[in-house]
CSV table of C-alpha atoms in Angstrom, one decimal:
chain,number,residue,atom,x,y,z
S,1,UNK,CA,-8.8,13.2,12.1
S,2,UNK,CA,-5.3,12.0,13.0
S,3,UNK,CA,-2.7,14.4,15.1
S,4,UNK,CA,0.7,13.7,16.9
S,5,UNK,CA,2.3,14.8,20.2
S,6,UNK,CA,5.9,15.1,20.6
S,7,UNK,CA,7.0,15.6,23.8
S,8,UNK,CA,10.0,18.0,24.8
S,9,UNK,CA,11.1,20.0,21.9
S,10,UNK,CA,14.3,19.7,22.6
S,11,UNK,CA,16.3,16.8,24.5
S,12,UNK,CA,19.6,16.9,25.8
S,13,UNK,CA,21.7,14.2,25.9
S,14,UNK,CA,25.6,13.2,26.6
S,15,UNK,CA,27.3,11.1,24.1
S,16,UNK,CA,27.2,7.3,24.5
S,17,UNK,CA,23.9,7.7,26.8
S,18,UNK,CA,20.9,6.6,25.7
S,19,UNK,CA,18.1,8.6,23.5
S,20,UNK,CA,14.6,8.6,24.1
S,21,UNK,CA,12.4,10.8,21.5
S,22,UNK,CA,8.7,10.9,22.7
S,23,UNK,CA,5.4,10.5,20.1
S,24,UNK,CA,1.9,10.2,20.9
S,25,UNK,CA,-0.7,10.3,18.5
S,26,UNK,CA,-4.1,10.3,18.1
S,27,UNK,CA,-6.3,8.2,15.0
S,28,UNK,CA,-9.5,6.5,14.5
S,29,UNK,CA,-8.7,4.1,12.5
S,30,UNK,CA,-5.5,1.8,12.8
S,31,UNK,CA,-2.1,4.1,12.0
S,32,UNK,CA,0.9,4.1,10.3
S,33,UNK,CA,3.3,5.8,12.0
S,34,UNK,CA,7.0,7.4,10.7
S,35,UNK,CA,9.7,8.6,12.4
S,36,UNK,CA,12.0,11.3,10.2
S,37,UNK,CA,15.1,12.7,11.3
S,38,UNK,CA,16.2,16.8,9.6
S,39,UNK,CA,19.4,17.7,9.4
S,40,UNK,CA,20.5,21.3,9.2
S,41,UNK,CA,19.3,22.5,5.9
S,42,UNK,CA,18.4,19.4,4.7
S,43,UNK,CA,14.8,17.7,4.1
S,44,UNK,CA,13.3,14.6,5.8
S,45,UNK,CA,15.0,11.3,5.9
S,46,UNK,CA,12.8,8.3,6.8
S,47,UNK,CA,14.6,6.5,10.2
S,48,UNK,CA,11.8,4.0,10.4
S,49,UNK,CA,8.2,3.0,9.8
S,50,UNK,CA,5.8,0.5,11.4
S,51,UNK,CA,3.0,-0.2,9.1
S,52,UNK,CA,1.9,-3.4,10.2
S,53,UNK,CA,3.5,-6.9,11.9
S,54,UNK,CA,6.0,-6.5,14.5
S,55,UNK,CA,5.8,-3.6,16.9
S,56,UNK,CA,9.2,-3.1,17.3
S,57,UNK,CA,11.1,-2.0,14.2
S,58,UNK,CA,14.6,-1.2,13.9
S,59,UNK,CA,15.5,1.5,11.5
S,60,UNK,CA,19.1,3.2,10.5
S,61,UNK,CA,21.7,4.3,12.1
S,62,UNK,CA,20.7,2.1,15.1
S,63,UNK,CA,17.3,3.7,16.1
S,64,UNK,CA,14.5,1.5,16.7
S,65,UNK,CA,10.7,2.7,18.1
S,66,UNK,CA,8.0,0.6,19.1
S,67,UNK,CA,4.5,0.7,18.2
S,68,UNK,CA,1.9,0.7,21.6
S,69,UNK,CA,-1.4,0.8,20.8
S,70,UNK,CA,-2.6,0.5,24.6
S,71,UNK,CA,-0.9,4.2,25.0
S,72,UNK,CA,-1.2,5.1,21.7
S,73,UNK,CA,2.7,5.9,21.8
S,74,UNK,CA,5.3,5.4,19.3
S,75,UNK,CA,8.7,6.4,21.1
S,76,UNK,CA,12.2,6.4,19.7
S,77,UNK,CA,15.0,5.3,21.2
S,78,UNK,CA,19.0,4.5,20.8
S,79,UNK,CA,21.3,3.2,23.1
S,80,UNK,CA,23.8,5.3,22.3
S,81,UNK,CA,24.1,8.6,21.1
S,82,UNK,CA,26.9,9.9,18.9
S,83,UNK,CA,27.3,13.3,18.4
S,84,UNK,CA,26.4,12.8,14.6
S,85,UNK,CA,22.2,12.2,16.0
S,86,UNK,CA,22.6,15.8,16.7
S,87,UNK,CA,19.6,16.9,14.9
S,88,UNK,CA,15.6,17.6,14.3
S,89,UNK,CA,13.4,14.4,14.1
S,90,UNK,CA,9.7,14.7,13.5
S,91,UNK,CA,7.0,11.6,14.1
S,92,UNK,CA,4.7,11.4,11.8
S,93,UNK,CA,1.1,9.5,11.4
S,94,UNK,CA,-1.3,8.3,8.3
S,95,UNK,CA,-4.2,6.2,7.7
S,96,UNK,CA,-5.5,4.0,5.5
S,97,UNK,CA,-6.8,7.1,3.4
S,98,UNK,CA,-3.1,7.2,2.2
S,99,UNK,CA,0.1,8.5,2.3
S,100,UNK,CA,-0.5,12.0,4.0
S,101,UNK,CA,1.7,12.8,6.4
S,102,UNK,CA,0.5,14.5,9.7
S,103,UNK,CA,3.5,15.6,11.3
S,104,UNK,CA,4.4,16.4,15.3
S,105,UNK,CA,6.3,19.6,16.0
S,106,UNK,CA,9.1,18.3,16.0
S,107,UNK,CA,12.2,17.4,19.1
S,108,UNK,CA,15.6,19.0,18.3
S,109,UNK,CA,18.4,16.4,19.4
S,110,UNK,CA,21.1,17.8,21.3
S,111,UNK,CA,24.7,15.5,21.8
S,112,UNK,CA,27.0,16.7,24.2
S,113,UNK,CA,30.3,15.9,24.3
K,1,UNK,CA,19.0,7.0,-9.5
K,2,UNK,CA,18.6,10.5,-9.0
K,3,UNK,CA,16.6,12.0,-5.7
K,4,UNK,CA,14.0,14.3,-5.5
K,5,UNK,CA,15.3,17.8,-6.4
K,6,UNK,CA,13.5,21.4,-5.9
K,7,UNK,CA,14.4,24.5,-7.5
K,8,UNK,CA,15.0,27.5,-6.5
K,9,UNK,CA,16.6,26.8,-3.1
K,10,UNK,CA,15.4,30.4,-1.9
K,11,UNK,CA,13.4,32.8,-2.5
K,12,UNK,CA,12.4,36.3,-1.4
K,13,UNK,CA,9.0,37.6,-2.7
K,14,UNK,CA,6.5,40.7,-1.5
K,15,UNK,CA,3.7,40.6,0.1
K,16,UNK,CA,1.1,40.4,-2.5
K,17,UNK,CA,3.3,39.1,-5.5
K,18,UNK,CA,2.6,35.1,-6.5
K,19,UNK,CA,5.4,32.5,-6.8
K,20,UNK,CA,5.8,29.4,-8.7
K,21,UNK,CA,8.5,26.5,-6.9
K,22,UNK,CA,9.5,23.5,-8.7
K,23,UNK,CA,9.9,19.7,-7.7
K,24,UNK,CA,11.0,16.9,-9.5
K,25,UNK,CA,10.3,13.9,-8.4
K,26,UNK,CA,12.7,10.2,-8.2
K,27,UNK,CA,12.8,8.2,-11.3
K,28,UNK,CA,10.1,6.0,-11.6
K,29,UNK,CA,7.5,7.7,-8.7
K,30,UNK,CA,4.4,9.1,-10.2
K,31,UNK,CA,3.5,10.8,-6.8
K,32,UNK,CA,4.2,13.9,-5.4
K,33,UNK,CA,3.4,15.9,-2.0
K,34,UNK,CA,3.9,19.1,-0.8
K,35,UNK,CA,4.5,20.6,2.8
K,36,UNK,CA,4.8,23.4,4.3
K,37,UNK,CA,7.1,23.7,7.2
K,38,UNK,CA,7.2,27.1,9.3
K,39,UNK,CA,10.2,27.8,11.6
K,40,UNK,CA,10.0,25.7,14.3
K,41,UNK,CA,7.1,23.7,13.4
K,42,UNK,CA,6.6,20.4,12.1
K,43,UNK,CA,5.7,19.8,8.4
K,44,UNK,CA,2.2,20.4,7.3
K,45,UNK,CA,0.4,18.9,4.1
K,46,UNK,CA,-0.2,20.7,1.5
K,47,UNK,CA,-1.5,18.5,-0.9
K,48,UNK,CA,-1.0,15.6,-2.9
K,49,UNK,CA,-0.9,14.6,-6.5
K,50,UNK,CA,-1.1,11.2,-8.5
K,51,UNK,CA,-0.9,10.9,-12.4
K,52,UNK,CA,-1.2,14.4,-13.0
K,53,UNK,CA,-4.3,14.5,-10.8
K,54,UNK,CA,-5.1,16.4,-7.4
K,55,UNK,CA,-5.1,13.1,-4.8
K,56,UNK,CA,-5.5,15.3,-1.4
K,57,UNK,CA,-5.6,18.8,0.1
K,58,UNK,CA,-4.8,19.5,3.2
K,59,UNK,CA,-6.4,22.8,5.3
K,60,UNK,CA,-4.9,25.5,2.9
K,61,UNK,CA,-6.6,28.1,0.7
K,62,UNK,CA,-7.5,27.7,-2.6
K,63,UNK,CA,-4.1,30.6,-3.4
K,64,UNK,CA,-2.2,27.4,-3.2
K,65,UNK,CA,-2.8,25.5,-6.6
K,66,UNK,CA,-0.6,22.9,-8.0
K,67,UNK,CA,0.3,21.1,-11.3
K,68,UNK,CA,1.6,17.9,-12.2
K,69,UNK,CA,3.4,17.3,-15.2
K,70,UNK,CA,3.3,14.2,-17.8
K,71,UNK,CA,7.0,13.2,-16.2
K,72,UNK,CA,5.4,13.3,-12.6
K,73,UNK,CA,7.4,16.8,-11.7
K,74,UNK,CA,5.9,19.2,-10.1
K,75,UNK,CA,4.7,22.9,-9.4
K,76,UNK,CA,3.3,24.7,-6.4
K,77,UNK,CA,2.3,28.1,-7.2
K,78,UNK,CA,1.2,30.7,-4.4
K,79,UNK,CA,-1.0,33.8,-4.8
K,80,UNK,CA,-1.7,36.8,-3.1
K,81,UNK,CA,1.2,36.0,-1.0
K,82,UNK,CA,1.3,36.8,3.1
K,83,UNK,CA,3.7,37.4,5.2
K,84,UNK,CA,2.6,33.9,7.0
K,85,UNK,CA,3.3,32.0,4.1
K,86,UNK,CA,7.3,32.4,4.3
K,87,UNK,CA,8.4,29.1,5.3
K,88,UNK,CA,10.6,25.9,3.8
K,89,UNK,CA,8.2,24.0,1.2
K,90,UNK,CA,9.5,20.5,1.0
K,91,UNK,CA,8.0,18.2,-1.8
K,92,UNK,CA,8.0,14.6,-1.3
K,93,UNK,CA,7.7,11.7,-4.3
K,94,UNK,CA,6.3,8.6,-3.9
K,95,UNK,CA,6.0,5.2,-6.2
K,96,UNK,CA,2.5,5.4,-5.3
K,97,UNK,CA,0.2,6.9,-3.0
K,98,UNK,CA,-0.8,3.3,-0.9
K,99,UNK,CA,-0.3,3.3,2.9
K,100,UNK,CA,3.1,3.0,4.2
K,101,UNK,CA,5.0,4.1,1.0
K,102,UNK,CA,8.1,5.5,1.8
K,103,UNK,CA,7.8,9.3,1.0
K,104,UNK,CA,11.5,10.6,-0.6
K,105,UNK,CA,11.8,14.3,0.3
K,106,UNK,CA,13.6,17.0,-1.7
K,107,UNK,CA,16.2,19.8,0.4
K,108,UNK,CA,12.9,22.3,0.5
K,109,UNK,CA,12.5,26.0,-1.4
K,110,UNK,CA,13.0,28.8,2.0
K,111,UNK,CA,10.7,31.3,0.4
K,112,UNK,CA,10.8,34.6,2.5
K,113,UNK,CA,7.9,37.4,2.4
K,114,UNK,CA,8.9,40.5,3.3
């Protein structure tokens, strides 16, 4: 069985600092871990994936997470907010068993001016 | 190349009535999944299907059946519906169902129980 932790369900942050989206997860076999980002209304849009390879991947609109196995963490980060990141992003976790999604609860983004 | 599209966007229903929501899926992807997301909650898996076949079910009673078409659209159909079960349903399509496939979600179906 395969479950993720997302810590804080909601982060405040002023525009240009930096953003820092928590994910923990749990798997017995080797993961494959997402990060989604929900706008208002809208469905999921993949921001980034590590499969396999380099731990750090770099994804759209400047997010990049990296993948530690030792703490079983997969945070997500930006240098910089802009008040556009405003928004719900979910971390998600599969296995080799295929392409179901376990999803965290979710962090709501907020960008203040 | 068109996206993944659902249809209707929302939905009221009664408690006890059954419900059919529609998903097609992008050109060329013969996979399609569906979740369930309550308010506030993360997504959940519903299940999963590949060439017209049932490729996964996640922790949800047998009410919630599903159908996949020769064109790789697809139905989820809910019966004997409960007031738990309002919620957004997203679908997802896939090219296929191998680890790390980018999964290309629809805008969701709000269906509300009252």
């Amino acid at each position: 069985a395969q479950s993720v932790t997302q810590l804080g369900s909601h982060v405040s942050v002023s525009e240009g600092a930096l953003v820092l989206l928590r994910c923990n997860y749990s798997s017995s076999v080797p993961p494959y871990l997402f990060w989604y980002v929900q706008y208002p209304n809208q469905g999921l849009q993949l921001l980034l994936k590590y499969t396999t390879g380099a731990t750090l991947v770099k994804g759209i609109n400047g997010f990049e997470a990296e993948f530690k196995k030792s703490e079983t963490s997969f945070h997500l980060t930006k240098p910089s907010a802009h008040m556009s990141d405003a928004a719900e992003y979910f971390c998600a976790v599969t296995t080799n068993a295929g392409n179901m999604l376990t999803f965290g609860g979710g962090t709501r983004l907020m960008v203040k001016p | 190349e068109t996206g993944v599209t659902q249809s209707p966007t929302h939905l009221i229903k009664t408690r006890g009535q059954q419900v059919t929501l529609r998903c097609s899926s992008q050109s060329g992807h013969n996979t399609v999944s569906w979740y369930q997301q309550a308010l506030g909650q993360g997504p959940q898996f519903i299940f999963q299907y590949y060439r017209e076949e049932e490729n996964g079910r996640g922790n949800f009673p047998p009410r919630f059946s599903g159908l996949q078409f020769p064109n790789y659209s697809s139905e989820l159909n809910v019966n004997a519906l409960e007031l738990d079960d309002s919620a957004l349903y997203l679908c997802a399509s896939s090219l296929n169902p191998g680890v790390g496939g980018e999964q290309y979600f629809g805008p969701g179906t709000r269906l509300t129980v009252t």
